[in-house]
Short mmCIF file of C-alpha atoms and ligand atoms in Angstrom, two decimals:
data_model
loop_
_atom_site.label_atom_id
_atom_site.label_comp_id
_atom_site.label_asym_id
_atom_site.label_seq_id
_atom_site.Cartn_x
_atom_site.Cartn_y
_atom_site.Cartn_z
CA MET B 1 0.71 -8.95 -18.96
CA ARG B 2 -1.37 -6.45 -16.39
CA LYS B 3 0.51 -3.96 -14.83
CA TYR B 4 -1.65 -2.13 -11.80
CA VAL B 5 -0.92 0.62 -8.64
CA ILE B 6 -3.36 0.90 -6.20
CA MET B 7 -3.15 4.20 -4.29
CA GLY B 8 -5.17 4.89 -1.31
CA ILE B 9 -4.67 6.62 2.12
CA GLN B 10 -3.60 4.74 5.09
CA GLY B 11 -5.84 2.07 6.41
CA SER B 12 -8.11 2.50 3.01
CA GLY B 13 -7.77 -1.17 2.36
CA LYS B 14 -4.44 -1.04 -0.57
CA GLY B 15 -3.39 -4.21 0.83
CA THR B 16 -5.87 -6.13 1.00
CA GLN B 17 -7.44 -5.56 -2.06
CA ALA B 18 -4.04 -5.47 -3.75
CA LYS B 19 -3.90 -9.18 -2.52
CA MET B 20 -7.01 -10.01 -3.80
CA LEU B 21 -6.29 -8.98 -6.93
CA ALA B 22 -3.21 -10.92 -7.02
CA ALA B 23 -4.76 -13.66 -6.42
CA ASP B 24 -7.17 -13.62 -8.77
CA LEU B 25 -5.21 -13.23 -11.64
CA ASP B 26 -1.61 -14.35 -10.74
CA LEU B 27 0.20 -11.13 -10.22
CA VAL B 28 3.11 -10.27 -7.94
CA HIS B 29 1.47 -8.28 -5.41
CA ILE B 30 4.91 -5.55 -4.23
CA SER B 31 4.17 -3.68 -1.11
CA VAL B 32 7.14 -1.41 -0.66
CA GLY B 33 6.32 -0.53 2.99
CA ASP B 34 6.11 -4.50 3.60
CA ILE B 35 9.45 -4.52 1.91
CA PHE B 36 10.75 -1.93 4.15
CA ARG B 37 9.03 -3.51 7.43
CA TRP B 38 10.70 -6.73 6.58
CA ASN B 39 14.02 -4.92 6.14
CA VAL B 40 13.36 -3.33 9.58
CA GLN B 41 12.77 -6.49 11.59
CA ASN B 42 15.64 -8.29 9.98
CA HIS B 43 17.79 -5.58 10.85
CA THR B 44 19.14 -4.72 7.67
CA LYS B 45 21.58 -1.68 6.36
CA LEU B 46 18.36 -0.45 4.51
CA GLY B 47 16.21 -1.39 7.38
CA ALA B 48 18.20 0.87 10.11
CA GLN B 49 18.25 4.21 6.86
CA VAL B 50 14.24 4.01 6.85
CA ARG B 51 13.09 2.76 10.66
CA ARG B 52 13.03 6.17 12.17
CA VAL B 53 11.23 8.30 8.75
CA MET B 54 8.74 5.00 9.29
CA ALA B 55 7.68 5.09 12.61
CA ALA B 56 7.38 9.30 12.61
CA GLY B 57 5.07 8.21 9.63
CA GLU B 58 7.17 10.28 7.01
CA LEU B 59 8.26 9.64 3.38
CA VAL B 60 11.11 7.62 2.70
CA GLY B 61 13.53 9.97 0.58
CA ASP B 62 12.71 9.59 -3.71
CA ASP B 63 16.10 8.14 -4.28
CA LEU B 64 16.02 5.60 -2.00
CA VAL B 65 11.89 4.41 -2.47
CA GLU B 66 13.08 4.37 -6.37
CA SER B 67 15.64 2.37 -5.99
CA VAL B 68 14.44 -0.38 -3.99
CA VAL B 69 10.98 -0.48 -7.05
CA ARG B 70 13.66 -0.72 -9.42
CA ASP B 71 15.42 -4.24 -8.10
CA ARG B 72 12.42 -5.33 -6.74
CA LEU B 73 10.98 -4.59 -10.25
CA THR B 74 14.22 -6.49 -12.31
CA GLN B 75 13.60 -9.53 -10.46
CA HIS B 76 10.96 -10.14 -13.73
CA ASP B 77 8.92 -12.49 -11.65
CA TRP B 78 5.98 -11.39 -12.45
CA ASN B 79 4.97 -13.29 -15.89
CA PHE B 80 1.47 -12.10 -15.23
CA GLY B 81 2.10 -9.03 -14.33
CA PHE B 82 2.22 -6.90 -10.98
CA ILE B 83 0.27 -5.07 -8.40
CA ILE B 84 2.12 -2.54 -6.79
CA ASP B 85 1.16 -0.86 -3.28
CA GLY B 86 2.36 2.43 -1.85
CA PHE B 87 4.33 3.41 -5.10
CA PRO B 88 4.30 6.43 -6.39
CA ARG B 89 3.66 8.72 -3.66
CA ASP B 90 4.38 11.62 -4.85
CA PRO B 91 4.50 12.96 -8.50
CA ARG B 92 8.52 12.32 -9.08
CA GLN B 93 8.11 8.58 -8.05
CA ALA B 94 5.08 8.94 -10.58
CA GLU B 95 7.49 10.67 -13.84
CA PHE B 96 10.06 7.98 -12.63
CA PHE B 97 7.46 4.59 -13.09
CA LEU B 98 5.71 5.93 -15.84
CA GLU B 99 9.33 6.41 -17.54
CA SER B 100 9.93 2.81 -17.22
CA TYR B 101 6.99 0.83 -17.55
CA ASP B 102 3.38 0.74 -19.01
CA ILE B 103 0.91 1.37 -16.43
CA ASP B 104 -2.42 -0.39 -17.53
CA GLY B 105 -4.43 1.35 -14.44
CA VAL B 106 -4.60 2.56 -11.13
CA ILE B 107 -6.66 2.25 -8.39
CA GLU B 108 -7.86 4.64 -6.20
CA LEU B 109 -9.42 3.77 -3.31
CA ASP B 110 -11.50 6.85 -1.35
CA LEU B 111 -11.59 7.02 2.74
CA PRO B 112 -12.53 10.01 4.79
CA ASP B 113 -9.65 11.04 7.37
CA SER B 114 -12.06 10.54 10.66
CA GLU B 115 -12.61 7.06 9.06
CA VAL B 116 -8.98 6.72 8.69
CA ARG B 117 -7.84 7.39 12.20
CA ARG B 118 -10.77 4.96 13.53
CA ARG B 119 -9.37 2.29 10.70
CA VAL B 120 -5.47 3.00 11.86
CA LEU B 121 -5.63 2.77 15.49
CA ASN B 122 -7.30 -0.34 15.34
CA ARG B 123 -5.08 -2.09 13.35
CA ARG B 124 -3.18 -5.15 14.35
CA LEU B 125 -0.43 -7.33 13.01
CA CYS B 126 1.09 -10.91 13.86
CA GLY B 127 4.45 -9.91 14.83
CA ASP B 128 5.31 -13.88 13.29
CA CYS B 129 3.07 -14.35 9.65
CA GLY B 130 2.24 -10.84 9.29
CA LEU B 131 -1.41 -11.16 8.87
CA ASP B 132 -3.44 -8.35 9.51
CA TYR B 133 -6.31 -8.10 11.83
CA ASN B 134 -8.57 -4.94 13.36
CA LEU B 135 -9.82 -4.66 16.22
CA ILE B 136 -13.23 -3.51 14.11
CA HIS B 137 -14.32 -6.33 11.85
CA HIS B 138 -11.77 -8.79 12.20
CA ARG B 139 -11.09 -9.97 15.76
CA PRO B 140 -8.61 -12.67 16.60
CA ALA B 141 -10.67 -15.36 18.89
CA VAL B 142 -8.33 -14.91 21.71
CA ALA B 143 -7.24 -11.36 22.37
CA ASP B 144 -3.84 -9.99 21.14
CA VAL B 145 -3.31 -13.73 19.40
CA CYS B 146 -2.70 -14.68 15.70
CA ASP B 147 -5.61 -17.15 14.58
CA VAL B 148 -3.37 -18.88 12.30
CA CYS B 149 -0.22 -19.16 14.36
CA GLY B 150 -0.60 -18.14 17.53
CA GLY B 151 2.15 -15.44 17.48
CA SER B 152 1.47 -12.00 19.48
CA LEU B 153 -0.46 -9.43 17.34
CA VAL B 154 1.41 -5.97 17.61
CA ALA B 155 0.75 -2.69 16.48
CA ARG B 156 2.59 -0.99 13.31
CA PRO B 157 5.20 1.62 14.90
CA ASP B 158 3.38 4.05 12.50
CA ASP B 159 -0.21 3.19 13.61
CA ASN B 160 -0.29 6.06 16.21
CA PRO B 161 -1.76 9.53 16.39
CA GLU B 162 1.23 11.64 15.83
CA ALA B 163 2.64 9.65 12.92
CA ILE B 164 -1.01 9.21 11.60
CA LYS B 165 -1.42 13.16 11.15
CA SER B 166 1.47 13.34 9.28
CA ARG B 167 0.94 10.44 7.04
CA LEU B 168 -2.20 12.48 6.15
CA ALA B 169 -0.67 15.77 5.68
CA ASP B 170 1.95 13.75 3.21
CA TYR B 171 -1.23 12.42 1.43
CA HIS B 172 -2.90 15.47 0.65
CA ALA B 173 -0.20 17.39 -0.10
CA LYS B 174 2.17 15.01 -2.68
CA THR B 175 -0.12 11.88 -3.47
CA GLU B 176 -3.44 13.96 -4.22
CA PRO B 177 -1.32 15.75 -6.80
CA THR B 178 0.20 12.18 -7.86
CA LEU B 179 -3.31 10.75 -8.60
CA GLU B 180 -4.02 13.86 -10.56
CA LEU B 181 -1.37 13.12 -12.79
CA PHE B 182 -2.77 10.29 -13.49
CA ARG B 183 -6.34 11.14 -13.81
CA LYS B 184 -5.09 13.23 -16.90
CA LYS B 185 -3.76 10.35 -18.19
CA GLY B 186 -7.21 8.40 -18.12
CA LEU B 187 -5.94 5.49 -15.94
CA ILE B 188 -8.07 5.89 -12.52
CA VAL B 189 -10.20 3.46 -11.15
CA ARG B 190 -11.96 4.84 -8.20
CA ALA B 191 -13.56 3.01 -5.68
CA ASP B 192 -15.43 3.25 -1.98
CA GLY B 193 -12.88 2.12 0.49
CA THR B 194 -16.13 2.77 3.40
CA LYS B 195 -17.45 -0.52 1.72
CA PRO B 196 -16.86 -3.47 3.09
CA ALA B 197 -13.86 -5.74 1.30
CA ASP B 198 -15.80 -8.01 -1.01
CA GLU B 199 -17.77 -4.95 -2.51
CA VAL B 200 -14.77 -2.65 -3.34
CA TYR B 201 -12.87 -5.78 -4.67
CA GLN B 202 -16.19 -6.02 -7.25
CA GLN B 203 -15.91 -2.02 -7.90
CA ILE B 204 -12.57 -2.22 -8.74
CA ARG B 205 -12.95 -5.35 -10.96
CA LYS B 206 -15.56 -3.69 -13.00
CA GLY B 207 -13.66 -0.83 -13.41
CA LEU B 208 -10.72 -2.06 -14.59
CA GLY B 209 -13.21 -4.03 -17.15
CA LEU B 210 -12.52 -7.59 -15.53
CA ALA B 211 -16.31 -8.10 -14.16
P1 AMP O 1 2.65 1.74 3.82
O1 AMP O 1 2.98 0.17 4.41
O2 AMP O 1 2.21 2.02 2.89
O3 AMP O 1 1.71 2.65 4.53
O4 AMP O 1 4.19 2.12 3.56
C1 AMP O 1 4.54 2.48 5.57
C2 AMP O 1 5.77 3.79 5.40
O5 AMP O 1 7.09 3.44 3.86
C3 AMP O 1 4.93 4.82 5.19
O6 AMP O 1 4.94 5.65 6.08
C4 AMP O 1 7.09 5.56 4.69
O7 AMP O 1 7.39 6.10 5.95
C5 AMP O 1 7.47 4.19 3.67
N1 AMP O 1 7.22 4.58 2.67
C6 AMP O 1 6.11 3.51 1.44
N2 AMP O 1 6.33 3.54 0.19
C7 AMP O 1 6.76 5.14 0.54
C8 AMP O 1 6.91 5.70 -0.95
N3 AMP O 1 6.46 5.72 -2.01
N4 AMP O 1 7.60 6.93 -0.98
C9 AMP O 1 8.42 7.48 0.55
N5 AMP O 1 7.94 5.91 1.45
C10 AMP O 1 7.60 5.21 1.51
#
């Protein structure tokens, strides 16, 4: 059973790397952002609670985030373990998490702010199947159309310059101190998020002692 956390600034490739590791090790990939986005798209009560906060690029309140994570993890569908992406994002969330779960490793993806803006503003998502694209390295064959399901590609509502500014500020003020907490416990494995995805993945495997 392996329990990992993946952390990194927006656009650092957290989702991509988490999916690769989950597929390799049969882990359940839990993305708190995806859970919120699903709820927004499906007009649930939770979706209505988080929609505005998310679109502004602000953080959802700790109580709500913690209850979503607790509910998700109590489903216990993670026989071989899990990799959680987008949580914890502040020291309080980290403490809540460390109290309940023994973590095997925390992956930190490094990316400079200038690269974050470039990547995030070029990020697109299929509105139907959710596949990720970016207009720099992974363009669809036909502009704005998903290669796999033919759905329309859209930008996330929080991938705009104002929201990015707010998310970067939160990352530096709240998420970096969280990383410090994990660093003190010797849990951090760092990878260079500027490198191509396969290279980043090899760094992660090596850092986790899986290579
Ligand atoms: P992400 O897909 O990880 O970038 O998350 C999208 C948005 O969901 C964030 O900008 C926040 O509004 C919200 N969110 C996701 N995870 C958390 C968290 N751990 N704490 C607070 N808000 C979160």
